Every structure is written in C-alpha cells, then in structure tokens.
Amino acid sequence: MSLRTLLLTAAAGLALATQALAFEPLTIIDQGSFSAGGTVTTQPGTFDNRSPMDIAGQTFHGDHAYASYQVPEAPRSLPLLLWHGAFQSGKSWETTADGREGFQTLMLRHHFPVYIIDQPRRGRAGNSAVAAEVSPMAFDQLYFDLFRIGQWPAYFDGVQFDASEETLDEFMRSVTPNTGAFDPEVVSDGVSALVDRIGPSILITHSQAGGPGWLTAIKNPGVRAVISYEPGSGFVFPESDLPDPMSGAAGTLEPVAISDADFDKLTQIPILVYYGDNIPEEPTNLFGLDNWRTRLAMARLWVDAINARGGDATLVHLPEVGVTGNTHFIFSDLNNGQIAEMAATWIEEKGLGDPAQ
Amino acid sequence: MSLRTLLLTAAAGLALATQALAFEPLTIIDQGSFSAGGTVTTQPGTFDNRSPMDIAGQTFHGDHAYASYQVPEAPRSLPLLLWHGAFQSGKSWETTADGREGFQTLMLRHHFPVYIIDQPRRGRAGNSAVAAEVSPMAFDQLYFDLFRIGQWPAYFDGVQFDASEETLDEFMRSVTPNTGAFDPEVVSDGVSALVDRIGPSILITHSQAGGPGWLTAIKNPGVRAVISYEPGSGFVFPESDLPDPMSGAAGTLEPVAISDADFDKLTQIPILVYYGDNIPEEPTNLFGLDNWRTRLAMARLWVDAINARGGDATLVHLPEVGVTGNTHFIFSDLNNGQIAEMAATWIEEKGLGDPAQ
C-alpha cells in the first residue's frame, strides 16, 4: 500500500468515524417490509407429504417486488418509493460507499416516509418465475467508466466521488445480478402492486428503472410524480410521433413506442429528470461517456414531447445550474445532501410536500 | 373464496391496521448498511475504455456479505447479528408474514443494536464468484411441511402461524434463491468479516445458518455468544469423537468432523439452541417431520459434546418448557414477542446484556 493510499484510507476511516458520531437521532413511527404483486404457478400432479422433493402438485410464488420502509415523525402525506438501477438493489439508497448517510436517511430527515424497492428478480425479491444463468461478470472497469466516476484508472477532476480504495471496493460490492431476465413489464407490474398497497406515492427512479418507472406511472394513477436520476433506457414516445434512434460508440438507443393514450397519462403528473456531469455534447469513441451523450439527447426530446402535449416535465442537467462533478449515482454522490434538498424543494413547489393529516 | 377464508382475511387485514396504529415510536441513533469480506478477481489482458464490454483486464468483486443495521437509543454494548436460513434473506427478521413486528424491531425495543445479514451469494449480496443456474423451484408445499406450519394442506392445531391465505402468500414470497452454490466456508468467511468490522457481537442463526454460525464463532473470537433457532445441518464434532450418522425419511444427517482444537473454541462462549413444536420422537414416513426428528436428536448429542468438554451449551425444546405451537420460524411466529423476551433474558443471564458505555 502506498503512503498516499494509506493516508486516503486513514482519512476515509476518520470520515466514517466522524459520520457515526455525527448521526442525528431519528424518530421512526413505523417500519417494516413486505412483498407485493407477482405470480403463483402450480405444477401438475398431486403433492405427497412423503415425497415433497418431488414438485408434483406444488406451487411457486415469484416475480413479486420487495420493499422495506420507514416512516419518520411528522411525516408528509406522500411517501417516496426509491427504485434502483441495473446491477443494483435497494442498497443503492442506503449508506453511501464512503460511509455517509444515503438518500434514504436524508429523505427521512426531510420527513418523507421512505420505501426502498428490490424489483422482481433482484436482491431480496430474487424468486424469478423464469430460469437464468448467473455468472460472475468482470465489469468493474466498465462500471467505473459508465457510471462516470472517471475514465479508468483516472478519476474525473472534481468528481463528487471519494477516491479512496476502500470506497471503490464498497461501491463495487453494491452490484448484484438479475436472477431472471430483466423485463420492463414484470418489474413495473411489481412496483405498481407496491403502489396499490402503499397508496399515492412519489416514484424516484435510477438509471435502468427510468423506463419501467414511466410504465408504472402509466399503469397506476397512485404515482403522483416521478423524479428520475439519469434514466438510461425505455424512453417511451407516442407511436404517432416517434423520434429517430440515436447511435454512437455505445450502440443505438431506440425510442420505445407506446399508444398516444398511454403517453398522455404521463402529461398528468409532474416529472423531473436529472443528469450529472461529464457528459459530452459531441460524439466520442469512449463507450462510457458516449453512452450518456445519446441518452441525455433522447431525454431532452422526451421532455419536450411531454410538454408539447401539455405535460409538466423538467430536465435538469446539473452542470447547467452550477452543480458540478456528479456521477451516474447522483443521489449518493458527495453532494447528496444538496441533491436531496433539491428534490424536496421541487416536490414542495409542485404542491406535493404537505404534512400527513 | 370461502366465507371462512374471507373472514380470516378480513381479520388479518384488521390485525395489520391495528398493528400499524399501535407502532410505538423508536428513536434510532444510527442506521445504514455496508458490505464486508469477499474476494476480488482480475481477468487477464488490458482494459480498453473504448471496448469496456470486453472483460479483458477487468476486476470482479464478489462473495461478500451485506448487512443493514440500526442502533436504538440507550443501546446495549453487544449488537445482535441476525443470520437467515436456506432460501431466505434478511427479510426473515423483518415484518412477519402476518404483518406484525419482526425480530429486528422487537430486539431494537430491547435496546440491542441489530444487524441483518444477507449472506454471500444471497439477496443483496448476490454477486457470486461462482456461476449458478437459478431455476424456479415449485417447493411451497415442501416448505409448508418442512417448516412445520402443518402437513399440507392442514395447519397443525394450535400452530403459532396465522392461517389466512394472505399470510401464506407473503410468507412464500420471502423465498429467494442462491446465486452461487451454498458454501459454509464462504458464508462464514463473509460473516466473520462483518464481525471484524462491527466488533464483539452476539450471533443469532436460523436453520441452514446454524452450521456456518459455529464455523464463524470458531474463526472469530468477536463472536461472544450464539443463539441458534433450529440449526438444520453442519453439526460440527471433534474428529476424535464423532457420533454415528442419523437416518430417516428425510435422508441421512452426517456429523461434520473438525479438529478437537477448533471444537474446543465453541466451549469458550455461551450457546443456546432452540427447537419448536411438532417434532416427532419416533420415526415417521412424513419427510417434513422426520427431517427434524434426526436434527433434534443430533443437536442433543452436540450440546452434550460441548458441555462434556467444559462448555456452556443449552438446548431448549420449547414444548418441554410449555411454549407450544412453534414452527421452524420460531422468531417470527405469533408468539415472537415472548421468543424475543426469552432471548434477551438469556443474554442478560450470561452477563452479556450490559448497556454501552
């Protein structure tokens, strides 16, 4: 271990210790977890208590969503549902990789009830109704690039991500695989069932959950607003007015056609989309960066399409409002206190931040 | 839906609503989550930022454990580490399937800091260093029998498990698969790394975690006591004094040989083992019941072996002390308040329940 690494590690340890000391007590008036949605399938035949390793006549519960929740004292009326991205679980929203308070706890301090989702076929909701081969995928450097921490092995100057080895190790251990094929319909059905159970809610999506988040809002009028951090795919457009696909070094990003009637449902709720820093405006052959050039461009078209039909969508490209250095994990970056504050303020501005009666 | 089912479902719903109203506020002085342990592997070759979908030169972080935690006000000095069984995740310890407070919250109310584990290759710690085929397994009726809720489709008389359809559905959705082969060494290494990070702790294991729990206590002197709810396999014995295997309708249960020196480490800490109700003393051809006849018998030999070498192990077969109807999930059964109280009292009796300084 180099002296620099040793010092950085010691500093990170000190930061962790300080953080632990600094935790301001939280009063929780309810907490727990539950599943929602999913399917039940039954095998043909007759179950025999003497041979229960034989599946004959047995059932299987799968494809449900899981949520754990906490309600703080003096809660607001609309809870937040935090929905992770690809290769992630609810852990995304908990303690940050460098040991600070995660978005979960920050938003509890803003008096929101907070629900953390593991989507169907991921994490604690791993009982998939379809089989999958799970293989270790050596993609840490892909993630480093794609999540715009830097361009491996270099961190971006001014990036909002602690550059210690300990932090990167913890960050990489938030990765967890699909236990069944990712299916936007299955995961949005699961989260819609959560909304049925929880009641009117504000959906907060990250990355891969962006597209299924729009589908959930279309399926369920209980979704009263959506904040999406760097939606990465599943940009839904009215079939009558599809934009062209966008190509680049990371492949081709296709718009997803839905009915005009479904699209119009997205014009009925306020929507806020955030993108972070270090996204090029011009094409580059660096996969991890060019990937976001096309996505940011598509998101701009998407927001314009919502607003052209009378909706209320806003895209905030953070560097354009003076907030710099954010990675793809905006909500857990070093400035996540400011990011949480921005989200809470927007919710209040939209008239959705009232205290519970 | 029959009238009886309808009434039971309505009653369960009412119980849930009452429960939600009745939640006594909790003051939390710290909470969060983190990973510990695990491995890092590196692919041969050189990483290219222009081709990051190629694994050349990339690393993989896997086989770590995950824990989420809460510290209540006026905490005791030794935290509890709650370790799930087979086909389960940390969800085991959260809200019960019928919507009551889980062991997690009950033990927070007893002023223990509580850590909930997802073991390596399970749940949110799903990034396995070995590949696995994950297939939907229609085993609900096996679980119903094996977890001694009853003998499908009949519930045991007086069973400590709510008999509504809603509860059984939620219970079955706590099932989640391995994302890599179950390996007692890998999971005990992961949990031992958690103990290194957390400090001296009391380990509470369920079912499949029983055996790896003993291994963790052998590996790590930070484990100051173990409470094991229905350990199901991995009964370790000194190689110099192995009991005979035990056979029955559920197969043959083999003792696991370890060195005498390792076994002696288990004599240095207090150990408490619980088994619930409806375990036959005589052989039966019912798989789900006979499975526990041999396990209870082996556990009795195991406790005797610990004590014969000067240790402090206790086996409590709950019906023998007048606590009846418990399933394999003792800690989430209808009487889990009493079960939590019994655990807290034992910890105090062993002098391990002191307040933190």
XYZ file of C-alpha atoms in Angstrom:
714
model
C 0.000 0.000 0.000
C 1.477 3.381 -0.991
C 1.744 6.221 1.520
C -0.900 8.124 -0.432
C -3.298 5.156 -0.318
C -2.570 4.684 3.366
C -3.365 8.325 4.089
C -6.525 8.233 1.971
C -7.634 5.060 3.725
C -6.970 6.596 7.126
C -8.863 9.736 6.091
C -11.816 7.631 4.913
C -11.778 5.743 8.211
C -11.754 9.026 10.109
C -14.613 10.352 7.968
C -16.598 7.199 8.765
C -15.931 7.561 12.494
C -16.927 11.230 12.401
C -20.067 10.335 10.477
C -21.046 7.728 13.060
C -20.590 10.240 15.852
C -22.497 12.894 13.954
C -25.672 10.887 13.316
C -28.594 12.980 14.488
C -31.192 10.711 16.162
C -34.248 9.875 14.068
C -37.663 9.140 15.497
C -39.357 6.398 13.479
C -43.106 5.955 13.880
C -43.370 2.852 11.693
C -41.028 0.494 9.855
C -41.041 -2.922 8.232
C -41.056 -4.721 4.905
C -43.374 -6.672 2.632
C -43.818 -8.098 -0.852
C -46.356 -7.129 -3.489
C -47.514 -8.406 -6.865
C -46.032 -11.428 -8.527
C -47.443 -14.693 -9.729
C -48.306 -18.159 -8.448
C -47.813 -21.181 -10.682
C -48.858 -24.764 -9.960
C -47.174 -27.947 -11.136
C -49.360 -30.754 -12.495
C -49.869 -33.808 -10.317
C -50.617 -34.418 -6.672
C -48.456 -33.410 -3.739
C -47.311 -36.254 -1.494
C -46.163 -35.379 2.041
C -43.920 -38.456 1.907
C -42.082 -37.196 -1.217
C -42.013 -33.396 -1.002
C -38.776 -33.134 -3.005
C -40.967 -34.100 -5.969
C -42.530 -30.898 -7.370
C -45.764 -32.674 -8.398
C -48.760 -30.611 -7.301
C -46.609 -27.906 -5.722
C -46.864 -24.149 -6.216
C -44.249 -21.451 -6.783
C -44.517 -17.792 -5.742
C -42.333 -15.482 -7.818
C -41.860 -12.212 -9.690
C -43.057 -10.080 -6.759
C -41.417 -6.837 -5.660
C -39.990 -6.319 -2.157
C -39.976 -3.061 -0.204
C -38.664 -2.095 3.199
C -39.941 1.145 4.666
C -39.626 3.684 7.440
C -41.977 6.498 8.430
C -40.405 9.429 10.294
C -42.187 11.568 12.871
C -44.289 14.415 11.459
C -44.471 12.645 8.098
C -45.525 14.201 4.832
C -48.569 12.696 3.167
C -46.867 11.278 0.039
C -44.149 8.667 0.562
C -41.143 8.255 -1.697
C -40.527 4.937 -3.486
C -36.823 4.554 -4.266
C -36.153 2.266 -7.227
C -32.607 1.073 -8.010
C -30.993 0.688 -11.432
C -29.311 -2.189 -13.287
C -26.935 -4.477 -11.344
C -28.159 -2.834 -8.115
C -30.586 -3.425 -5.260
C -32.174 -1.280 -2.579
C -28.658 -0.909 -1.167
C -28.168 1.914 -3.711
C -30.132 4.259 -1.461
C -28.623 3.291 1.881
C -25.266 4.339 3.348
C -23.027 5.739 0.608
C -19.921 3.809 -0.422
C -17.782 6.276 1.566
C -19.920 5.797 4.683
C -22.145 8.891 4.681
C -25.925 8.996 5.059
C -27.685 7.700 1.988
C -30.683 9.178 0.191
C -32.976 7.007 2.357
C -31.932 8.620 5.619
C -31.576 12.087 4.086
C -35.187 11.978 2.868
C -36.419 10.668 6.232
C -34.874 13.838 7.679
C -36.976 15.772 5.156
C -39.952 13.991 6.767
C -40.848 11.739 3.846
C -41.937 8.170 4.514
C -39.354 6.194 2.506
C -39.865 2.847 0.772
C -36.828 1.079 -0.709
C -37.555 -1.356 -3.530
C -35.865 -4.556 -4.664
C -37.519 -5.082 -8.040
C -38.740 -8.535 -9.136
C -35.825 -10.896 -9.959
C -33.286 -8.846 -7.992
C -31.913 -8.883 -4.444
C -34.397 -9.977 -1.794
C -37.084 -10.348 -4.462
C -34.957 -12.932 -6.238
C -37.547 -15.675 -6.733
C -37.849 -15.392 -10.506
C -40.565 -17.229 -12.419
C -38.089 -17.732 -15.269
C -34.738 -19.509 -15.093
C -31.438 -17.689 -15.515
C -27.762 -18.458 -15.681
C -25.969 -16.202 -13.193
C -22.281 -15.789 -13.971
C -19.650 -13.584 -12.385
C -19.128 -10.687 -14.799
C -15.806 -8.848 -14.521
C -17.212 -5.418 -15.303
C -15.815 -3.187 -12.557
C -13.908 -1.010 -15.034
C -16.970 -0.819 -17.294
C -18.946 0.406 -14.290
C -16.232 2.927 -13.382
C -16.435 4.384 -16.882
C -20.172 4.002 -17.462
C -21.085 5.430 -14.067
C -18.801 8.369 -14.880
C -16.609 8.172 -11.839
C -13.853 8.783 -14.371
C -12.193 7.006 -17.238
C -10.385 4.053 -15.693
C -7.958 4.336 -13.986
C -8.290 8.134 -13.728
C -10.961 9.823 -11.614
C -12.510 12.926 -13.157
C -11.202 16.179 -11.735
C -13.664 17.449 -9.186
C -15.783 14.292 -9.312
C -18.288 14.001 -6.436
C -16.943 10.569 -5.505
C -14.416 9.790 -2.775
C -11.246 8.487 -4.455
C -10.121 6.079 -1.708
C -9.620 2.397 -2.480
C -11.963 1.489 0.381
C -14.799 3.488 -1.144
C -14.369 1.952 -4.594
C -14.334 -1.542 -3.066
C -17.570 -0.893 -1.176
C -19.148 0.701 -4.248
C -18.385 -2.345 -6.418
C -19.953 -4.618 -3.780
C -23.349 -2.958 -4.298
C -23.505 -4.850 -7.600
C -25.927 -7.791 -7.558
C -27.204 -9.814 -10.521
C -30.578 -10.463 -12.101
C -31.961 -13.873 -11.094
C -34.215 -13.839 -14.162
C -34.251 -11.829 -17.375
C -34.885 -8.106 -16.894
C -38.412 -7.432 -18.141
C -39.835 -3.877 -18.007
C -43.415 -5.218 -17.831
C -42.666 -7.630 -14.959
C -40.830 -5.067 -12.862
C -43.366 -2.291 -13.488
C -46.195 -4.711 -12.586
C -44.376 -5.451 -9.329
C -43.841 -1.818 -8.438
C -47.411 -0.934 -9.449
C -48.578 -3.575 -6.955
C -46.433 -1.889 -4.307
C -48.165 1.414 -5.101
C -51.571 -0.288 -4.772
C -50.560 -1.412 -1.322
C -48.852 1.815 -0.193
C -51.251 4.324 -1.728
C -50.476 7.595 -3.541
C -46.696 7.968 -3.824
C -43.831 9.773 -5.494
C -41.640 7.442 -7.550
C -37.888 8.063 -7.617
C -36.066 6.018 -10.227
C -32.443 5.477 -11.136
C -30.940 4.512 -14.485
C -32.481 1.247 -15.769
C -35.590 1.915 -13.628
C -36.300 5.058 -15.657
C -38.265 3.286 -18.406
C -40.190 0.920 -16.087
C -40.892 3.963 -13.924
C -42.784 5.627 -16.791
C -44.661 2.353 -17.359
C -45.586 2.213 -13.663
C -46.914 5.777 -13.749
C -48.983 4.860 -16.836
C -50.350 1.741 -15.134
C -51.083 3.275 -11.777
C -52.658 6.682 -11.044
C -51.323 6.306 -7.496
C -47.991 7.552 -8.862
C -48.368 11.310 -8.289
C -44.938 12.452 -9.509
C -41.691 10.966 -10.811
C -38.124 12.052 -10.217
C -35.721 10.147 -12.434
C -31.961 10.199 -11.906
C -30.279 9.552 -15.242
C -32.866 7.343 -16.944
C -30.845 5.055 -19.195
C -33.342 3.403 -21.499
C -37.028 2.823 -22.055
C -37.774 6.337 -23.302
C -41.424 5.904 -24.255
C -42.879 8.045 -27.062
C -46.330 8.217 -28.686
C -46.435 5.792 -31.598
C -47.755 8.612 -33.770
C -44.645 10.699 -33.243
C -41.507 8.612 -32.744
C -38.093 10.265 -32.877
C -35.220 8.655 -34.775
C -32.946 6.231 -32.926
C -29.645 7.709 -31.775
C -26.353 5.966 -32.455
C -22.898 6.269 -31.032
C -19.946 4.402 -29.566
C -22.197 2.618 -27.043
C -24.632 1.361 -29.667
C -28.040 2.508 -30.810
C -30.644 3.903 -28.437
C -34.145 3.159 -29.731
C -37.241 5.054 -28.574
C -39.996 2.771 -27.245
C -43.378 3.157 -28.959
C -46.493 3.242 -26.776
C -50.047 4.299 -27.555
C -50.779 8.009 -27.655
C -53.359 7.462 -24.908
C -50.763 5.892 -22.616
C -48.251 8.624 -23.364
C -50.825 11.249 -22.493
C -51.093 9.781 -18.989
C -47.548 10.998 -18.386
C -48.700 14.555 -19.045
C -50.955 14.388 -15.974
C -48.198 14.347 -13.328
C -45.105 16.471 -12.677
C -41.865 14.823 -13.807
C -38.285 15.816 -13.053
C -35.261 14.291 -14.786
C -31.681 14.848 -13.644
C -28.381 14.218 -15.407
C -24.964 14.731 -13.854
C -21.610 15.991 -15.106
C -19.006 14.906 -17.654
C -21.466 14.028 -20.407
C -20.017 15.045 -23.782
C -22.140 17.011 -26.258
C -20.040 15.782 -29.200
C -19.517 12.134 -30.209
C -16.513 10.346 -28.689
C -15.162 6.811 -29.016
C -15.169 6.382 -25.238
C -18.053 3.973 -24.636
C -18.840 5.007 -21.047
C -19.160 8.660 -21.999
C -20.801 8.410 -25.401
C -23.470 6.195 -23.834
C -24.742 9.250 -21.923
C -24.431 11.696 -24.811
C -27.218 9.869 -26.660
C -29.283 9.318 -23.507
C -29.177 12.967 -22.487
C -30.131 13.944 -26.047
C -33.039 11.468 -26.093
C -34.179 12.649 -22.655
C -34.312 16.226 -23.948
C -36.577 15.116 -26.824
C -38.663 13.150 -24.351
C -39.216 16.091 -22.013
C -40.115 18.276 -24.998
C -42.641 15.659 -26.172
C -44.309 15.552 -22.743
C -44.522 19.334 -22.566
C -45.724 19.699 -26.191
C -48.774 17.659 -25.155
C -49.496 19.832 -22.153
C -47.432 17.995 -19.550
C -45.099 19.234 -16.850
C -41.649 17.707 -17.334
C -38.341 19.327 -16.439
C -34.835 18.187 -17.330
C -32.088 19.483 -15.097
C -28.605 18.963 -16.465
C -26.817 19.685 -13.207
C -23.692 21.427 -14.572
C -26.002 23.910 -16.325
C -27.330 25.003 -12.919
C -23.848 25.157 -11.406
C -23.846 21.743 -9.710
C -20.712 20.006 -10.955
C -18.902 16.700 -10.658
C -21.921 14.408 -10.318
C -21.583 10.792 -11.443
C -24.349 8.487 -12.659
C -25.183 7.861 -8.970
C -26.247 11.470 -8.356
C -28.190 10.652 -5.163
C -25.229 9.037 -3.393
C -22.521 11.435 -4.588
C -20.525 13.584 -2.156
C -23.091 16.378 -2.594
C -26.121 14.145 -1.983
C -27.292 16.417 0.830
C -27.742 19.187 -1.741
C -29.304 16.722 -4.198
C -31.846 15.579 -1.586
C -32.636 19.204 -0.752
C -33.257 19.962 -4.442
C -35.670 17.020 -4.726
C -37.570 18.016 -1.575
C -37.846 21.635 -2.766
C -39.219 20.570 -6.170
C -41.811 18.320 -4.509
C -42.908 21.252 -2.354
C -43.074 23.559 -5.372
C -45.384 21.066 -7.058
C -47.704 21.161 -4.064
C -46.955 17.545 -3.120
C -44.999 18.092 0.081
C -47.843 18.556 2.553
C -47.746 17.018 6.004
C -49.907 13.945 6.575
C -53.232 14.769 8.211
C -63.042 -17.590 -1.647
C -64.938 -19.341 1.139
C -66.724 -17.375 3.865
C -64.218 -18.685 6.390
C -61.292 -17.543 4.250
C -62.966 -14.201 3.696
C -63.420 -13.706 7.430
C -59.860 -14.799 8.170
C -58.549 -12.451 5.503
C -60.610 -9.580 6.890
C -59.380 -10.381 10.395
C -55.788 -10.418 9.174
C -56.340 -7.057 7.488
C -57.773 -5.639 10.683
C -54.852 -7.025 12.662
C -52.488 -5.332 10.208
C -54.283 -2.000 10.543
C -54.285 -2.259 14.334
C -50.609 -3.129 14.253
C -49.803 -0.076 12.136
C -51.672 2.155 14.545
C -50.039 0.532 17.525
C -46.406 1.032 16.462
C -44.609 2.601 19.389
C -42.118 5.203 18.080
C -38.466 4.137 18.056
C -35.554 6.508 18.450
C -32.686 5.421 16.205
C -29.238 6.849 16.897
C -27.532 5.276 13.880
C -28.537 3.244 10.835
C -27.148 2.203 7.479
C -25.682 -0.711 5.544
C -22.364 -1.979 4.231
C -20.563 -4.987 2.770
C -17.712 -6.965 4.284
C -15.328 -9.694 3.199
C -15.420 -11.242 -0.234
C -12.887 -11.552 -2.995
C -11.564 -9.600 -5.975
C -10.555 -11.427 -9.135
C -8.847 -9.947 -12.199
C -9.217 -11.056 -15.803
C -6.052 -11.372 -17.925
C -5.415 -8.713 -20.551
C -5.636 -4.951 -20.687
C -8.755 -2.870 -20.185
C -9.718 -0.611 -23.076
C -12.032 2.333 -22.365
C -13.262 2.065 -25.955
C -14.357 -1.583 -25.509
C -15.493 -1.950 -21.894
C -17.945 -4.762 -22.737
C -14.799 -6.870 -23.173
C -13.818 -8.247 -19.759
C -10.060 -8.121 -20.554
C -8.175 -6.588 -17.629
C -11.338 -6.047 -15.598
C -11.961 -6.988 -11.971
C -14.907 -8.606 -10.207
C -15.936 -8.075 -6.572
C -17.947 -10.950 -5.135
C -18.684 -13.338 -2.278
C -19.007 -10.535 0.300
C -21.705 -10.388 2.965
C -24.185 -7.493 3.265
C -25.616 -6.106 6.484
C -28.078 -3.349 7.253
C -28.185 -2.080 10.809
C -29.955 0.114 13.312
C -28.825 1.279 16.745
C -31.584 2.225 19.193
C -31.255 4.839 21.915
C -29.675 3.647 25.162
C -28.069 0.738 23.317
C -26.539 -2.319 24.914
C -22.846 -2.882 24.267
C -23.127 -6.107 22.215
C -25.079 -5.961 18.961
C -27.088 -8.855 17.556
C -26.254 -10.237 14.098
C -29.323 -11.901 12.594
C -28.451 -14.574 10.027
C -31.177 -16.085 7.804
C -31.556 -19.723 6.739
C -31.802 -21.503 3.379
C -33.959 -19.963 0.610
C -34.217 -16.792 2.754
C -32.665 -13.342 3.081
C -32.563 -10.674 5.762
C -36.312 -10.301 5.167
C -36.752 -13.280 7.558
C -36.221 -10.946 10.515
C -38.330 -8.016 9.358
C -42.125 -7.650 9.473
C -43.755 -11.068 9.977
C -45.792 -12.576 7.152
C -48.986 -11.596 9.002
C -47.810 -8.003 9.383
C -46.583 -7.858 12.983
C -43.252 -6.520 14.219
C -40.381 -8.790 13.290
C -37.489 -9.930 15.476
C -35.446 -6.946 14.214
C -37.792 -4.343 15.662
C -38.575 -6.397 18.765
C -34.877 -6.602 19.630
C -34.387 -2.878 18.961
C -37.057 -2.363 21.608
C -34.897 -4.493 23.923
C -32.170 -1.910 23.204
C -29.894 -4.145 21.140
C -28.142 -2.708 18.088
C -29.416 -5.017 15.325
C -27.555 -6.061 12.165
C -29.441 -8.013 9.499
C -27.304 -10.166 7.205
C -27.687 -11.230 3.590
C -25.039 -13.936 3.362
C -22.681 -14.166 0.362
C -24.498 -15.384 -2.801
C -27.958 -14.464 -1.478
C -30.239 -11.429 -1.683
C -28.450 -8.092 -1.840
C -25.107 -9.877 -1.567
C -25.856 -11.757 -4.770
C -22.604 -11.169 -6.661
C -21.288 -14.719 -6.525
C -17.752 -15.557 -7.597
C -19.045 -18.859 -8.984
C -21.704 -19.326 -11.651
C -25.096 -20.865 -10.914
C -28.228 -21.881 -12.736
C -31.206 -20.294 -10.953
C -34.474 -22.091 -11.690
C -37.931 -21.567 -10.274
C -38.472 -24.423 -7.809
C -42.085 -25.299 -7.004
C -41.459 -26.164 -3.378
C -44.157 -24.237 -1.496
C -45.744 -27.414 -0.128
C -42.316 -28.793 0.804
C -41.702 -25.565 2.744
C -45.128 -25.788 4.414
C -44.293 -29.298 5.635
C -40.581 -28.797 6.331
C -41.129 -25.520 8.169
C -43.750 -27.332 10.262
C -46.618 -24.979 9.623
C -48.557 -28.209 9.220
C -48.753 -31.127 6.860
C -50.110 -29.711 3.610
C -52.908 -28.747 3.288
C -53.690 -28.950 7.020
C -52.311 -26.490 9.544
C -51.238 -28.000 12.862
C -53.721 -27.465 15.673
C -52.536 -24.563 17.781
C -49.736 -23.666 15.376
C -48.198 -20.221 16.020
C -48.799 -19.181 12.405
C -51.722 -17.146 11.102
C -53.794 -19.391 8.820
C -55.008 -16.721 6.357
C -54.289 -17.047 2.638
C -52.719 -13.568 2.651
C -50.197 -14.581 5.291
C -49.176 -17.758 3.473
C -48.741 -15.803 0.238
C -46.495 -13.250 1.930
C -44.566 -15.996 3.714
C -43.827 -17.819 0.458
C -42.547 -14.575 -1.087
C -39.725 -14.406 1.463
C -38.107 -17.238 -0.505
C -35.122 -16.143 -2.596
C -32.540 -18.345 -4.330
C -28.807 -18.859 -4.069
C -26.931 -17.049 -6.835
C -23.972 -19.386 -6.348
C -23.523 -22.737 -4.621
C -24.061 -22.635 -0.854
C -20.624 -22.989 0.743
C -20.294 -22.998 4.558
C -16.714 -21.698 4.343
C -17.593 -18.813 2.008
C -20.583 -17.657 4.042
C -18.792 -17.995 7.398
C -15.831 -16.042 5.975
C -18.261 -13.304 4.937
C -19.971 -13.126 8.305
C -16.621 -13.273 10.128
C -15.587 -10.211 8.100
C -18.780 -8.484 9.262
C -17.819 -9.256 12.875
C -14.340 -7.805 12.256
C -15.990 -4.623 11.104
C -18.742 -4.460 13.748
C -16.745 -5.641 16.760
C -17.797 -8.048 19.525
C -21.277 -9.375 18.775
C -23.890 -11.985 19.557
C -24.689 -14.185 16.547
C -28.272 -15.332 16.044
C -28.642 -18.001 13.385
C -31.571 -19.745 11.751
C -31.692 -23.205 10.172
C -29.047 -23.539 7.423
C -27.005 -20.776 9.114
C -26.585 -22.988 12.188
C -23.502 -24.834 10.897
C -21.783 -21.778 9.355
C -22.587 -19.971 12.605
C -20.437 -22.440 14.568
C -17.689 -22.015 11.953
C -17.891 -18.225 12.330
C -17.577 -18.483 16.112
C -14.533 -20.743 15.649
C -12.950 -18.306 13.175
C -13.667 -15.128 15.082
C -13.326 -14.506 18.832
C -15.507 -11.434 18.303
C -18.497 -13.794 18.429
C -19.298 -13.677 22.155
C -22.399 -15.916 22.170
C -24.601 -17.788 19.719
C -28.350 -18.317 19.754
C -29.411 -20.796 17.084
C -33.027 -21.287 16.059
C -33.421 -24.823 14.741
C -29.965 -25.442 13.291
C -30.550 -27.780 10.370
C -27.135 -29.084 9.366
C -23.434 -28.564 9.863
C -23.313 -30.078 13.354
C -19.557 -29.974 13.959
C -17.969 -32.570 16.257
C -14.365 -33.234 17.319
C -12.764 -35.630 14.853
C -11.644 -37.765 17.795
C -15.211 -38.380 18.902
C -17.703 -38.434 16.020
C -21.243 -39.694 16.608
C -22.893 -42.024 14.099
C -24.894 -40.512 11.229
C -28.661 -40.496 11.740
C -31.015 -41.737 9.053
C -34.702 -41.329 8.419
C -37.342 -40.452 5.860
C -35.538 -37.189 5.001
C -32.196 -38.883 4.338
C -29.038 -39.250 6.371
C -27.711 -36.493 8.615
C -23.920 -36.705 8.865
C -21.912 -35.068 11.641
C -19.173 -32.737 10.364
C -15.662 -33.524 11.621
C -13.457 -30.645 12.750
C -10.246 -30.610 14.762
C -10.526 -31.038 18.502
C -8.811 -27.657 18.921
C -11.455 -25.928 16.804
C -14.270 -27.696 18.620
C -12.837 -26.563 21.940
C -13.245 -22.935 20.828
C -17.003 -23.470 20.985
C -16.681 -24.312 24.680
C -15.479 -20.755 25.367
C -18.793 -18.973 24.695
C -22.368 -19.470 25.853
C -24.580 -21.161 23.254
C -28.352 -21.531 23.211
C -30.224 -23.759 20.756
C -33.990 -23.703 20.307
C -36.337 -26.154 18.619
C -40.073 -25.641 18.199
C -43.116 -27.898 18.338
C -44.468 -30.858 16.376
C -41.170 -32.718 16.076
C -41.772 -36.458 16.414
C -39.608 -38.540 18.756
C -40.339 -41.733 16.782
C -39.566 -42.312 13.077
C -42.304 -41.395 10.591
C -42.519 -41.555 6.805
C -43.509 -37.875 6.649
C -40.401 -36.187 5.221
C -41.018 -32.720 6.665
C -41.397 -34.059 10.195
C -38.836 -36.842 10.217
C -36.264 -34.323 8.977
C -36.453 -32.604 12.388
C -36.539 -35.789 14.445
C -32.942 -36.551 13.401
C -31.842 -32.926 13.685
C -33.189 -32.513 17.211
C -31.536 -35.789 18.185
C -28.188 -34.730 16.678
C -28.471 -31.315 18.363
C -28.895 -33.040 21.728
C -25.672 -35.011 21.146
C -23.976 -31.819 20.040
C -24.924 -29.871 23.155
C -23.798 -32.794 25.306
C -20.438 -32.878 23.486
C -19.895 -29.154 24.093
C -20.737 -29.474 27.775
C -18.667 -32.655 28.240
C -15.644 -30.564 27.260
C -16.436 -27.834 29.741
C -18.609 -25.640 27.549
C -21.867 -23.845 28.229
C -24.491 -25.003 25.721
C -28.222 -25.254 26.355
C -30.877 -26.867 24.190
C -34.410 -25.639 24.763
C -37.078 -27.788 23.138
C -39.861 -25.259 23.514
C -42.790 -27.633 24.174
C -40.804 -29.054 27.112
C -40.891 -25.614 28.761
C -44.561 -25.098 27.981
C -44.166 -22.992 24.830
C -46.220 -24.753 22.185
C -47.098 -24.471 18.508
C -43.832 -23.032 17.225
C -42.852 -23.664 13.601
C -39.344 -23.759 12.143
C -39.505 -19.927 12.028
C -39.660 -19.581 15.817
C -38.592 -15.904 15.810
C -41.420 -14.758 13.513
C -44.182 -16.964 14.919
C -47.288 -15.489 16.551
C -45.538 -15.642 19.938
C -42.346 -13.921 18.728
C -42.694 -11.261 21.426
C -42.256 -13.992 24.029
C -39.440 -15.569 21.992
C -37.578 -12.246 21.809
C -38.050 -11.767 25.547
C -36.604 -15.242 26.221
C -33.527 -14.446 24.101
C -32.963 -11.091 25.819
C -33.316 -12.672 29.269
C -30.770 -15.405 28.441
C -28.285 -12.813 27.161
C -28.677 -10.886 30.422
C -28.249 -14.058 32.476
C -24.969 -14.701 30.670
C -23.754 -11.233 31.634
C -23.748 -10.016 28.022
C -26.626 -7.546 28.176
C -24.860 -4.502 29.609
C -25.569 -1.007 28.332
C -22.942 0.551 26.080
C -20.593 2.865 27.946
